[in-house]
mmCIF file of C-alpha atoms in Angstrom:
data_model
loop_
_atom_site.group_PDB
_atom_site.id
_atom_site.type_symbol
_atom_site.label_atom_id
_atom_site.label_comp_id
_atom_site.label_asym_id
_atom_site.label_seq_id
_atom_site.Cartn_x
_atom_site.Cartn_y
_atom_site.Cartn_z
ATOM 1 C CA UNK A 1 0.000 0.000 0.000
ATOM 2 C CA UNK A 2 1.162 3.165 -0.927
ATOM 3 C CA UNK A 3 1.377 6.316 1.730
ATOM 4 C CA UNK A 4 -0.119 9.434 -0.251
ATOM 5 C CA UNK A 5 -0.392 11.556 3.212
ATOM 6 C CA UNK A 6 0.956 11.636 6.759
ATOM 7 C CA UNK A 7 -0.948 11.522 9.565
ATOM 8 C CA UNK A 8 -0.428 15.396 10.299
ATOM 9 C CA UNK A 9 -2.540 15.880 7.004
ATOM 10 C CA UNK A 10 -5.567 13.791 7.818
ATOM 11 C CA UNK A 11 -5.777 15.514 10.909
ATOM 12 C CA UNK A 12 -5.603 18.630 9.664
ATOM 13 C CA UNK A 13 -7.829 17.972 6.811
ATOM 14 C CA UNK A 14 -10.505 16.010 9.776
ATOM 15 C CA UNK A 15 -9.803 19.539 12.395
ATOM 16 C CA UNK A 16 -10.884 21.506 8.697
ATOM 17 C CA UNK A 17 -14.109 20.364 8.939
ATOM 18 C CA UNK A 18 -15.022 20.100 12.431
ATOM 19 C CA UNK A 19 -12.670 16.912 13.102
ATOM 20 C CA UNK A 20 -12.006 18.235 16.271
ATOM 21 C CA UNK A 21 -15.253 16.407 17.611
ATOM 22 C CA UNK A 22 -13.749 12.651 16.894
ATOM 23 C CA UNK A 23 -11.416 13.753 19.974
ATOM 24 C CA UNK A 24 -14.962 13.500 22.097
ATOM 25 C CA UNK A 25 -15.794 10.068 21.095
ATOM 26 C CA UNK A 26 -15.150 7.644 24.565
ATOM 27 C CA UNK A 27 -15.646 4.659 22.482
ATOM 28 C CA UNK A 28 -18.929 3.392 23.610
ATOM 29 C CA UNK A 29 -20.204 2.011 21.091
ATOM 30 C CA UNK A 30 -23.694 3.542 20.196
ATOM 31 C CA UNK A 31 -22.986 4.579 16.255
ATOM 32 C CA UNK A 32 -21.971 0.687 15.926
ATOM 33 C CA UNK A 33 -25.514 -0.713 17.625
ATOM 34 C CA UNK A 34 -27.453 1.251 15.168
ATOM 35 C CA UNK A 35 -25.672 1.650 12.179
ATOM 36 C CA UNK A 36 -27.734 -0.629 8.753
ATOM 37 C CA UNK A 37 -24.424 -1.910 8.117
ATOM 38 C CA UNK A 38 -24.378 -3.963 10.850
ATOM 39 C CA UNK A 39 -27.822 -5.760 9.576
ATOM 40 C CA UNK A 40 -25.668 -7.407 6.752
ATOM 41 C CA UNK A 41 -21.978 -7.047 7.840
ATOM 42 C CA UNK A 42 -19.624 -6.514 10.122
ATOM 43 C CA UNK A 43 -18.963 -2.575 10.261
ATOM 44 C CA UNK A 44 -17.410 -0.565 13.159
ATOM 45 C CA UNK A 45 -18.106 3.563 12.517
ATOM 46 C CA UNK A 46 -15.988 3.574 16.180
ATOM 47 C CA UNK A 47 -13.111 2.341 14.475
ATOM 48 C CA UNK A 48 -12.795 4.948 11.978
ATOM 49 C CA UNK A 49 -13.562 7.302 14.634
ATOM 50 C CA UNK A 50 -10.933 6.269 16.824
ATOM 51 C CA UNK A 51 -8.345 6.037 13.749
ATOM 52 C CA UNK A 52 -9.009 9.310 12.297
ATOM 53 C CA UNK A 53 -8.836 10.581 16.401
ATOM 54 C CA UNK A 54 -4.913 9.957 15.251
ATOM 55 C CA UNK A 55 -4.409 10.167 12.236
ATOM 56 C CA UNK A 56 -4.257 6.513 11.280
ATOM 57 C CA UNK A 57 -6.940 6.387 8.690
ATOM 58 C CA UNK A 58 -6.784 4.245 5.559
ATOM 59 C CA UNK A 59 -7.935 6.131 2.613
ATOM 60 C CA UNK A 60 -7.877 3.807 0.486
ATOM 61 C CA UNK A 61 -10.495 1.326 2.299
ATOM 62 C CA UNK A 62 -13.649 1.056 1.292
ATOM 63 C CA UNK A 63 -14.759 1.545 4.980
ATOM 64 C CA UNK A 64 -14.847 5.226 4.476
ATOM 65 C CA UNK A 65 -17.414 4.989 1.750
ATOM 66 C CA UNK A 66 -19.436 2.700 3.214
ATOM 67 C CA UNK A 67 -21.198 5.815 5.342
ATOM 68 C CA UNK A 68 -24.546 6.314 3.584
ATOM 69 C CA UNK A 69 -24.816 9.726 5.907
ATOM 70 C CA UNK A 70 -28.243 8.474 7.396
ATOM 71 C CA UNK A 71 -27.755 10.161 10.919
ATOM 72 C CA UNK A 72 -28.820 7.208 12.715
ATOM 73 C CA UNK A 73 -25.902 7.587 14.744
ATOM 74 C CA UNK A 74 -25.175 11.274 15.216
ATOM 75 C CA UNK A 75 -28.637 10.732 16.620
ATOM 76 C CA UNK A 76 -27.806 8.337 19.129
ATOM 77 C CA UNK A 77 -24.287 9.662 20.120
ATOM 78 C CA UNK A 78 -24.235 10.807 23.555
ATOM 79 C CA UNK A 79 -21.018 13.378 22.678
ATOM 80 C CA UNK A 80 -21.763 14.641 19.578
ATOM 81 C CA UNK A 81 -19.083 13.599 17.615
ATOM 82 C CA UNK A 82 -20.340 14.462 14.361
ATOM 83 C CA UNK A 83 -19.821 11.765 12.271
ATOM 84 C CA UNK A 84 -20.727 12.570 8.980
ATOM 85 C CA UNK A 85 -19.278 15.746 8.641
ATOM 86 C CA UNK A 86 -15.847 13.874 9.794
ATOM 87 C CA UNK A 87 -16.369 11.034 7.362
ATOM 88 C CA UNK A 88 -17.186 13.522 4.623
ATOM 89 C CA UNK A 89 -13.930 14.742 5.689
ATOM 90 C CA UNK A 90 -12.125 11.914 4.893
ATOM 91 C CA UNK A 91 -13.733 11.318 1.665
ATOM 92 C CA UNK A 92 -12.468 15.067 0.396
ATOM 93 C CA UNK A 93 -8.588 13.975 1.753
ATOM 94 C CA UNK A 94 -9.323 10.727 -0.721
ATOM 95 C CA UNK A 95 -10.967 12.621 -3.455
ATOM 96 C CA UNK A 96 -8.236 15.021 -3.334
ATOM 97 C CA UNK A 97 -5.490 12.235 -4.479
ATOM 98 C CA UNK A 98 -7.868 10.454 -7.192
ATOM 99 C CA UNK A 99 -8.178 7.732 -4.723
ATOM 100 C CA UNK A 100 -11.294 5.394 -5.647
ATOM 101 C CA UNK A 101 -12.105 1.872 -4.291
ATOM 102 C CA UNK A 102 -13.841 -0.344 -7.199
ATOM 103 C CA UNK A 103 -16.444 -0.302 -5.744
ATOM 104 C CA UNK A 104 -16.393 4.101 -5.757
ATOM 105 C CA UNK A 105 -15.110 4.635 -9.413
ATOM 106 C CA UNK A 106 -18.678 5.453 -10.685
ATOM 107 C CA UNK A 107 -17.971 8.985 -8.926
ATOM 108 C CA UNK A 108 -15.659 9.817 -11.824
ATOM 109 C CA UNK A 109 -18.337 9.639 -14.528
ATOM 110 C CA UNK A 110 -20.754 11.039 -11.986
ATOM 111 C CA UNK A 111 -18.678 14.040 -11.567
ATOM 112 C CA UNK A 112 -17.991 14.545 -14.851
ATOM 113 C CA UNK A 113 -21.602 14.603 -15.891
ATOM 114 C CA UNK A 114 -22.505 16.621 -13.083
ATOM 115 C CA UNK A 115 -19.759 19.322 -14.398
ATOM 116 C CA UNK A 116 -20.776 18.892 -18.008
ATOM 117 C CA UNK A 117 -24.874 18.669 -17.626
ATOM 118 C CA UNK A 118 -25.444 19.002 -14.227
ATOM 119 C CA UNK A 119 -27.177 16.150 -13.536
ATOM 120 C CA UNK A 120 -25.561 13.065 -12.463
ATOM 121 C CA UNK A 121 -27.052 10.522 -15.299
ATOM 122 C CA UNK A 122 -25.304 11.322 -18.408
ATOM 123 C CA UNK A 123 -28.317 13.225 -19.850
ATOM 124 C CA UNK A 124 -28.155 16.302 -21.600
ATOM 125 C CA UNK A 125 -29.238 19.866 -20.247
ATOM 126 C CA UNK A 126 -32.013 20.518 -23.069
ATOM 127 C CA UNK A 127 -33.991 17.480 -22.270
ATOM 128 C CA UNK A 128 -34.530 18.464 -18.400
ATOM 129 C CA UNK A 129 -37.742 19.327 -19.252
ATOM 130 C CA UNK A 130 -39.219 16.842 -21.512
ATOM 131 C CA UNK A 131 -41.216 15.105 -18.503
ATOM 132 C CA UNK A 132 -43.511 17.651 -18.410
ATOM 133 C CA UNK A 133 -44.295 17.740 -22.663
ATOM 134 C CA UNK A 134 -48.006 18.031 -23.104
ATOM 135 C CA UNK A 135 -48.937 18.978 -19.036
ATOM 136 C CA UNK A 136 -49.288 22.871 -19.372
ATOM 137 C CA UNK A 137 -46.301 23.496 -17.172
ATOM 138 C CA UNK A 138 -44.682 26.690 -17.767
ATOM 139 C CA UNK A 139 -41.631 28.326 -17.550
ATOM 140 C CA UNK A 140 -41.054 29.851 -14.038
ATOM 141 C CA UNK A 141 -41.286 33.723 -13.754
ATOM 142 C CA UNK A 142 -41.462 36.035 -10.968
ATOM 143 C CA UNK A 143 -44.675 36.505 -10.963
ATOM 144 C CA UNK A 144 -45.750 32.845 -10.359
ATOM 145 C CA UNK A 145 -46.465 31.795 -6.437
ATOM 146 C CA UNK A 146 -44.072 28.543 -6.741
ATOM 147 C CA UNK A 147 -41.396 27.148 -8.271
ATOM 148 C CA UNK A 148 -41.669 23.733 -8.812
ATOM 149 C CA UNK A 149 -37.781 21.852 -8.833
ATOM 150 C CA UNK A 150 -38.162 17.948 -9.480
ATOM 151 C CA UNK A 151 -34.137 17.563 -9.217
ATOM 152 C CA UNK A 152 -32.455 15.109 -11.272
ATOM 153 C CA UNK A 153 -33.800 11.582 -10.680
ATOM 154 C CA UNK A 154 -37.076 12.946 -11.205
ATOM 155 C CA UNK A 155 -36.569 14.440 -14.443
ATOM 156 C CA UNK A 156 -34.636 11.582 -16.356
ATOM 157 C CA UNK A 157 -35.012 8.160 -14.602
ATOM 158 C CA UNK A 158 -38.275 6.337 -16.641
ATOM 159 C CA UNK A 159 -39.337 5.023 -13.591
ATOM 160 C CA UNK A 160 -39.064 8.228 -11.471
ATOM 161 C CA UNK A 161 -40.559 10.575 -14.334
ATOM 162 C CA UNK A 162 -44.140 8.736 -13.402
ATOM 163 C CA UNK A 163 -43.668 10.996 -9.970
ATOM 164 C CA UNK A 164 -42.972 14.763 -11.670
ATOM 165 C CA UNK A 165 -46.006 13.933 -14.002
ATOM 166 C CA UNK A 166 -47.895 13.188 -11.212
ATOM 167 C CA UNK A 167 -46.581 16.593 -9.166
ATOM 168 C CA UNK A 168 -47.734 18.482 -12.145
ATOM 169 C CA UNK A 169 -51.126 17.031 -12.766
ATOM 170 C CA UNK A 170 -52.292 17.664 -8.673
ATOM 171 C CA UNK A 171 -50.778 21.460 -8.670
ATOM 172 C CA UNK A 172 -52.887 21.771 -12.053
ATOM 173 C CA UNK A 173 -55.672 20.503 -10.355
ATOM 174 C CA UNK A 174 -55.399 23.047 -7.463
ATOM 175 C CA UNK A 175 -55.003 25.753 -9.448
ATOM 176 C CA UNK A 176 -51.893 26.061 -8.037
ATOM 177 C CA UNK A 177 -49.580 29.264 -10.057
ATOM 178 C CA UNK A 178 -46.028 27.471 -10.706
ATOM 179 C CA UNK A 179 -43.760 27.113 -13.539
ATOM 180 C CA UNK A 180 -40.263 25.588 -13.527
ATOM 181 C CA UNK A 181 -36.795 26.330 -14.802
ATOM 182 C CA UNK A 182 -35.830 22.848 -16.985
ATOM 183 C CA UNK A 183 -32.469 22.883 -18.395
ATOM 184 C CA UNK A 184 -31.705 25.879 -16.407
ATOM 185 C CA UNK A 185 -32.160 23.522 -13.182
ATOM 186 C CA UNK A 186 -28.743 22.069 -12.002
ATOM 187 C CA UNK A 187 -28.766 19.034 -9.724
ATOM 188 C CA UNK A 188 -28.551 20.312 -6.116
ATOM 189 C CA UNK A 189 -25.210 18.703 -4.990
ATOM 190 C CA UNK A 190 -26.425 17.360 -1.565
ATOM 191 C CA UNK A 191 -24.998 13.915 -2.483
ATOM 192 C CA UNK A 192 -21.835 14.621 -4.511
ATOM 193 C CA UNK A 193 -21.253 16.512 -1.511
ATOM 194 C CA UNK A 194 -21.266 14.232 1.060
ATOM 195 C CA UNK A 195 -18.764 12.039 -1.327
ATOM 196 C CA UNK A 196 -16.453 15.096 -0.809
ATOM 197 C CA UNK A 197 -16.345 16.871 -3.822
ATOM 198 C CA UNK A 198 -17.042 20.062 -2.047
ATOM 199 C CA UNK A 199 -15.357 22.414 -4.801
ATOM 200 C CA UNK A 200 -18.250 20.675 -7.242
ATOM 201 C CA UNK A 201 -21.152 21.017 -4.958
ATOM 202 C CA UNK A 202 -19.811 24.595 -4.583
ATOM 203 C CA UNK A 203 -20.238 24.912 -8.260
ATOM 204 C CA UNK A 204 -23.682 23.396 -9.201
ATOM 205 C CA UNK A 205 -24.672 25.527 -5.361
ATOM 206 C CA UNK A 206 -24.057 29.124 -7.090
ATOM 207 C CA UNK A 207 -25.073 27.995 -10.322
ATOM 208 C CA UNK A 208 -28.839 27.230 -8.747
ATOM 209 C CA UNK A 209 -28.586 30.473 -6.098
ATOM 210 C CA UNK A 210 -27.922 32.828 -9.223
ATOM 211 C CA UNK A 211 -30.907 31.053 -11.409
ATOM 212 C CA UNK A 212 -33.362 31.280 -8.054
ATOM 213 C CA UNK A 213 -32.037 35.106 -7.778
ATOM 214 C CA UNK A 214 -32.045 36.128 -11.496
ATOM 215 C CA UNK A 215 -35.845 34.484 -11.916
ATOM 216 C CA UNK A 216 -36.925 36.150 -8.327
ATOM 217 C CA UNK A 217 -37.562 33.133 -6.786
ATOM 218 C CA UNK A 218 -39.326 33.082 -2.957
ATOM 219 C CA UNK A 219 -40.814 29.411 -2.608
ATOM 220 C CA UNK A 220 -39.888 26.263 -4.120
ATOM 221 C CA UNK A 221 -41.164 22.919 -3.948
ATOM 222 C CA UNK A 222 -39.168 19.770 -4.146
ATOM 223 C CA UNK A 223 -39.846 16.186 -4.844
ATOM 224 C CA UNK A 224 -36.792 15.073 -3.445
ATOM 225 C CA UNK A 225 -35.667 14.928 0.858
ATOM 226 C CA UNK A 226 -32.195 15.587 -0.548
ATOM 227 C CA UNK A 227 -33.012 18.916 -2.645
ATOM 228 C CA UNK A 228 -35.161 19.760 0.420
ATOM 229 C CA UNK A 229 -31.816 19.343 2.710
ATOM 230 C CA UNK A 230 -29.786 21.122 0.667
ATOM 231 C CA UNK A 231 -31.874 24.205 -0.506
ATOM 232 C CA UNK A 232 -33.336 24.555 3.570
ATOM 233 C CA UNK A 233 -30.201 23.771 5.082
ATOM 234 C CA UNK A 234 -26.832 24.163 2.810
ATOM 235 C CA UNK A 235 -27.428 27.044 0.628
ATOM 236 C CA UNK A 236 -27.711 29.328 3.506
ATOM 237 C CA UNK A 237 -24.490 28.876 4.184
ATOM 238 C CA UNK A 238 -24.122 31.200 0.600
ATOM 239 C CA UNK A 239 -26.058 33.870 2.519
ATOM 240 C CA UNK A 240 -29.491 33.213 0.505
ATOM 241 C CA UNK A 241 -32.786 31.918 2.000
ATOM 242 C CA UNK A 242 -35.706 30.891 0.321
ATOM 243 C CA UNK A 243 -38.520 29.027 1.555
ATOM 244 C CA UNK A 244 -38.388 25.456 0.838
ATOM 245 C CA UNK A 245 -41.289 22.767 0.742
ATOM 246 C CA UNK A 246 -41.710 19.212 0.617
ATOM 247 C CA UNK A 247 -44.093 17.765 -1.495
ATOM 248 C CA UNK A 248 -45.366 15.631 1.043
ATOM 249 C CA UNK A 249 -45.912 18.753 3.416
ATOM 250 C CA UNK A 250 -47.509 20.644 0.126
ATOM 251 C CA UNK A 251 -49.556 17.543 0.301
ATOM 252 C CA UNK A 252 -51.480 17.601 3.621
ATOM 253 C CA UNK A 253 -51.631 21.345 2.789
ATOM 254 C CA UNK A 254 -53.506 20.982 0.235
ATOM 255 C CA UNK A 255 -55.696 18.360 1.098
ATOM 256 C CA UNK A 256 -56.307 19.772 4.552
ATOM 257 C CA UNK A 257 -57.264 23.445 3.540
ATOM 258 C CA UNK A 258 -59.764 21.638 0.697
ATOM 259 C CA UNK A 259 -57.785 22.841 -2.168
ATOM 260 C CA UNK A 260 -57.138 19.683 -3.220
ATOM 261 C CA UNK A 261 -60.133 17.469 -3.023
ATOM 262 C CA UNK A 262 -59.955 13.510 -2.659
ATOM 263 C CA UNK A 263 -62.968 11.407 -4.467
ATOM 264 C CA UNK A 264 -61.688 8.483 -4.881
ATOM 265 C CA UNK A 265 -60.828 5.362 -2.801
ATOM 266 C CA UNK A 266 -57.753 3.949 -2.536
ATOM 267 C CA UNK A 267 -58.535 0.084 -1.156
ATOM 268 C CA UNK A 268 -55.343 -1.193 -0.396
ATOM 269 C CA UNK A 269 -53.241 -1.596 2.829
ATOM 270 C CA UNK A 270 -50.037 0.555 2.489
ATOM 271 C CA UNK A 271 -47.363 1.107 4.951
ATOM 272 C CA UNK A 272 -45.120 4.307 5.073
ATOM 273 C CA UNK A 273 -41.027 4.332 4.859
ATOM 274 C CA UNK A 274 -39.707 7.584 6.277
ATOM 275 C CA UNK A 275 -36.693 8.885 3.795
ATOM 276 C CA UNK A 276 -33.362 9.557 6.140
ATOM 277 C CA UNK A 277 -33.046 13.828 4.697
ATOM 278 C CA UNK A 278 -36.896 13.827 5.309
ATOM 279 C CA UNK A 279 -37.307 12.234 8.434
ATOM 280 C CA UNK A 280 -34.406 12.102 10.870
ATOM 281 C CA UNK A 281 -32.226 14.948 9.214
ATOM 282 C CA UNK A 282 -35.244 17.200 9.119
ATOM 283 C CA UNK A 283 -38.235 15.678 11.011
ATOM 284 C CA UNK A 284 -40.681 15.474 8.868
ATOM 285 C CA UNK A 285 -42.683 12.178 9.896
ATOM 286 C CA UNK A 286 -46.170 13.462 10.471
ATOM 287 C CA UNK A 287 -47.568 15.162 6.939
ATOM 288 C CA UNK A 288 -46.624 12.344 5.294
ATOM 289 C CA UNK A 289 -48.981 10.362 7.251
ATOM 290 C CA UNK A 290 -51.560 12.949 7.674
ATOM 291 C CA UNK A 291 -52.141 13.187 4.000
ATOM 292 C CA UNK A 292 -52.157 9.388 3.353
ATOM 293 C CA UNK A 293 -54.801 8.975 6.382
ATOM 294 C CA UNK A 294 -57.500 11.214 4.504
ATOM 295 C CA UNK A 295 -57.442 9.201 1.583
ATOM 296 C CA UNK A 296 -60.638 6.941 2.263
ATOM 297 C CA UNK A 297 -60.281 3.224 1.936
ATOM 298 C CA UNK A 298 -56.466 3.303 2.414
ATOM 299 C CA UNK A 299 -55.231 1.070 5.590
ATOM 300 C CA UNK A 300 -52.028 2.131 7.299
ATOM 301 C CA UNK A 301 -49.550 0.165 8.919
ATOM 302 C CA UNK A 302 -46.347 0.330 10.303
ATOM 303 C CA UNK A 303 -42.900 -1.673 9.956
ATOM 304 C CA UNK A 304 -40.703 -2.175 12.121
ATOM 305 C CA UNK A 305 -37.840 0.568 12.551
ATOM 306 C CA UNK A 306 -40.042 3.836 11.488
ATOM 307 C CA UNK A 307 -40.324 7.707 12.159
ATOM 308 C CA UNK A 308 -37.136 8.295 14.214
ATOM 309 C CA UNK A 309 -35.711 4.693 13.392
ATOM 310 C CA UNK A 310 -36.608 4.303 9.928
ATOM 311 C CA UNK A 311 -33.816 1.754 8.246
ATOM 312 C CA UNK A 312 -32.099 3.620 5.913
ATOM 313 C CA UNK A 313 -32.311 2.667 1.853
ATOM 314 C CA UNK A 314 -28.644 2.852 0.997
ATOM 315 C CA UNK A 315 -28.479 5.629 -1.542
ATOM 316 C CA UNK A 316 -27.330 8.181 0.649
ATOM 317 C CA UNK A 317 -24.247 9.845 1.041
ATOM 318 C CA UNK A 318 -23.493 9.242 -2.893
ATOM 319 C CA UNK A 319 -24.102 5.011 -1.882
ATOM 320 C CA UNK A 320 -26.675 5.585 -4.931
ATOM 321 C CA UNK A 321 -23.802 5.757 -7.581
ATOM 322 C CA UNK A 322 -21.824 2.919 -5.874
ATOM 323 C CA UNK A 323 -21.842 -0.439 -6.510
ATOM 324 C CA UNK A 324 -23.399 -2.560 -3.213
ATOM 325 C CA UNK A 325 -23.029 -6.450 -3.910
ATOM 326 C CA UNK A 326 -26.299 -8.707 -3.139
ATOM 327 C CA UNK A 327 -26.769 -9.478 0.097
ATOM 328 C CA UNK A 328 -25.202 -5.866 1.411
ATOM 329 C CA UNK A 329 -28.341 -4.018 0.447
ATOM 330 C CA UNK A 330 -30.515 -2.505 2.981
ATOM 331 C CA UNK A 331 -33.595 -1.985 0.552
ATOM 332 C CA UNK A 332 -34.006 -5.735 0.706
ATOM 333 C CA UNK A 333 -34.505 -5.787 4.208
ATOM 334 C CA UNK A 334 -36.863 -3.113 4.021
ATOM 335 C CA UNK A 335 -38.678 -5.060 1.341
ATOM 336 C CA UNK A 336 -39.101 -8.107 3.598
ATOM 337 C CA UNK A 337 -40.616 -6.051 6.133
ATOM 338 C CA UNK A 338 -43.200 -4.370 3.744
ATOM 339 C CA UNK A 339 -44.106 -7.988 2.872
ATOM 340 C CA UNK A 340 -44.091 -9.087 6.768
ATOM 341 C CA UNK A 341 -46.823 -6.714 7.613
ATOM 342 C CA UNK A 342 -48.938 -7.416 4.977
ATOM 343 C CA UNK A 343 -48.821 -4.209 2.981
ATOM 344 C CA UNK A 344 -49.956 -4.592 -0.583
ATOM 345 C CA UNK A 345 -47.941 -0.972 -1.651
ATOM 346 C CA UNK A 346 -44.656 0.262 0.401
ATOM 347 C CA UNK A 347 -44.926 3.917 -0.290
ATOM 348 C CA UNK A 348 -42.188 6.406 0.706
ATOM 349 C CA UNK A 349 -41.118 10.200 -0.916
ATOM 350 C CA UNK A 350 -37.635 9.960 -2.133
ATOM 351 C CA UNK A 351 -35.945 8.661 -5.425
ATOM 352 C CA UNK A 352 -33.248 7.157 -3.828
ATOM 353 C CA UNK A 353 -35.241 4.647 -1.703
ATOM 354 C CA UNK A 354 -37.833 4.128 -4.615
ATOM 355 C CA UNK A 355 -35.405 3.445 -7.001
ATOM 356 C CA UNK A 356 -33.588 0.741 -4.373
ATOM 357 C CA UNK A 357 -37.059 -0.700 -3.347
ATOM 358 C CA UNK A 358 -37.841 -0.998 -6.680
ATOM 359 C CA UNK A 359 -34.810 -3.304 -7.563
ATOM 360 C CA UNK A 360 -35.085 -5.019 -4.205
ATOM 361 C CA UNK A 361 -38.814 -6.168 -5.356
ATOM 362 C CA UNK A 362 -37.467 -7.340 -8.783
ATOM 363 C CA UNK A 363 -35.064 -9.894 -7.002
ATOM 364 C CA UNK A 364 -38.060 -11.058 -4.528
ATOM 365 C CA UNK A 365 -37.966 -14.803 -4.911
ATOM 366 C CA UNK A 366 -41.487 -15.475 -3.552
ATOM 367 C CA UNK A 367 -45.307 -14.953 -4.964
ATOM 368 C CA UNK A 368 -45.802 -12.213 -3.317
ATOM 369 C CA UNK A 369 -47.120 -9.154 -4.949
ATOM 370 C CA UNK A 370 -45.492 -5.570 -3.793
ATOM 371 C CA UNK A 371 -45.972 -1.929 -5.395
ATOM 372 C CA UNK A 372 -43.291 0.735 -4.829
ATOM 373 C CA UNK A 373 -44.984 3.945 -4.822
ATOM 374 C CA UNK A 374 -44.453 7.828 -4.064
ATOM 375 C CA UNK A 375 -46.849 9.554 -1.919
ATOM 376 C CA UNK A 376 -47.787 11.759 -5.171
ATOM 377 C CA UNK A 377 -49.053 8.680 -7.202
ATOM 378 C CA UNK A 378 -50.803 7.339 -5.030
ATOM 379 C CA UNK A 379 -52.570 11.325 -4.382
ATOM 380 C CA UNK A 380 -52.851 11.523 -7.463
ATOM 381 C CA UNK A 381 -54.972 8.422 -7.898
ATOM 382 C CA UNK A 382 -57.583 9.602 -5.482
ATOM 383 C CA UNK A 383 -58.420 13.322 -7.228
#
């Protein structure tokens, strides 16, 4: 193995960005109990803690990827040692030197699309905005209440498309005033991000601020927990502020002020995952709920590990765009317990965990019948 960096530069690179908080950690165990990892290997978050404490960190392990930033532990730790940002840390010291596990090297073409097209799926710019062909959705302008930003996922996957057509068609319903910016949208950068490639998420950051300031932006409205993160929380830091909504908040809004009338039942039982960036990173558990429990004829349940202990999908922290053998993927858990309480639809409100749920249902090896849906289909459905 070859040395790239001393221990004097991982600590100062850790002490950079907070660091100074692994020096708290007394070892006692907490982030290990409750990490996903530990459902389908053997992981120990103290050990990197304790190795970065002196500078001892391997770089080049895959351990240090393995984070999926889910803040199950941060949430748990009794010192507030601040985990992710120190593993993000680590990530920019590795990122820095080109070093890549296999299992990582995806984040090359990632970043290179994202600086080319600004989206992290090799599509172009001018055909952001084909999802919404033949929906009336305009182009944003100041004058409009909303602007509606779908984010990446949302706006190229196939699968994930389904979801922005379904946005559009309830805010058209409402009456709601919104337009969007297609292929002057950027992808938000919360994920490349947390892989370290802060000089990148820096970029695509300013690009979006200036297109928000130049259009005269005040209230957007995201499909996805991470833009939601990222817009709320991270582009303050760039002195801006705009108000920032979650489509499952916009949701029970809507529904519970009458603007957005339900006619329709919805017969099946469902049962509710709670996205990591919408749940424990922001605590949003309730509105997603609210808005599925006035839909008439729809039975909710809950799985094990939800609101505050929700198992996380695996696609945060840039674990979306890495490659997770069979049998390390948290999704299928998640899956099984969908299936163990009896719920005929697992619905959630993130593209990350749909798109993981989705492939985890494809390699089901049983009779049973599950749908993978976002909270906006099945809305959607019921108007």
């Amino acid at each position: 193995m070859e040395t790239v960096a001393d221990y004097k530069e991982i600590v100062d690179e850790i002490n950079a960005k907070g660091g100074d908080a692994f020096k708290l950690c007394f070892q006692c165990g907490l982030c290990d109990a409750v990490c996903p990892w530990n459902r389908v290997i053997s992981f120990s978050m103290r050990k990197i803690v304790r190795e970065a404490t002196f500078g001892m960190t391997d770089i080049e392990s895959e351990d240090i990827w393995r984070c999926t930033t889910c803040g199950s532990c941060p949430q748990q730790c009794p010192r507030d040692v601040r985990q992710i940002e120190s593993v993000v840390s680590l990530r920019r010291l590795a990122t820095e030197y080109g070093i890549f596990p296999n299992a990582v090297k995806p984040l090359r073409t990632v970043s290179a699309s994202l600086t080319g097209a600004g989206n992290p799926l090799g599509e172009e710019r001018k055909t952001r905005a084909d999802w919404a062909k033949g929906l009336s959705v305009k182009p944003f302008t100041e004058e409009m209440d909303l602007l509606y930003f779908p984010g990446c996922y949302f706006s190229y996957d196939p699968r994930l498309k389904k979801v922005a057509v379904a946005t559009a068609k309830i805010l058209n319903k409402a009456g709601i005033d919104y337009g969007i910016l297609g292929a002057q949208e950027n992808c938000c950068g919360e994920s490349i991000r947390k892989t370290g490639n802060e000089e990148l998420f820096k970029r695509l950051a300013r690009e979006n601020i200036k297109t928000f300031v130049d259009h005269g932006v005040k209230k957007i409205l995201v499909s996805s927990p991470h833009c939601y993160h990222t817009f709320k929380n991270e582009y303050p830091e760039f002195m801006v502020n705009f108000e920032v909504v979650h489509i499952s908040q916009y949701l029970c809004e809507l529904i519970n002020s009458g603007r957005l009338e339900v006619t329709k039942e919805y017969g099946k039982k469902v049962t509710y995952h709670d996205p990591c960036y919408l749940g424990r990173h922001n605590g949003l558990y309730d509105e997603p709920r609210q808005a599925l429990t006035r839909i008439p004829g729809l039975e909710l349940v809950e799985m094990p590990d939800s609101r505050s202990n929700s198992l996380c999908c695996g696609g945060g922290g840039g674990r979306i765009w890495m490659e997770t053998p069979k049998g390390e993927r948290f999704s299928d858990i998640r899956v099984e317990q969908a299936i163990a309480v009896g719920a005929e639809v697992l619905v959630t409100s993130c593209p990350y965990c749909i798109a993981n749920f989705e492939d985890s249902r494809l390699a089901l090896k049983n009779d049973v019948t599950l749908e993978i849906k976002d909270i906006t289909e099945i809305v959607r459905e019921v108007i």
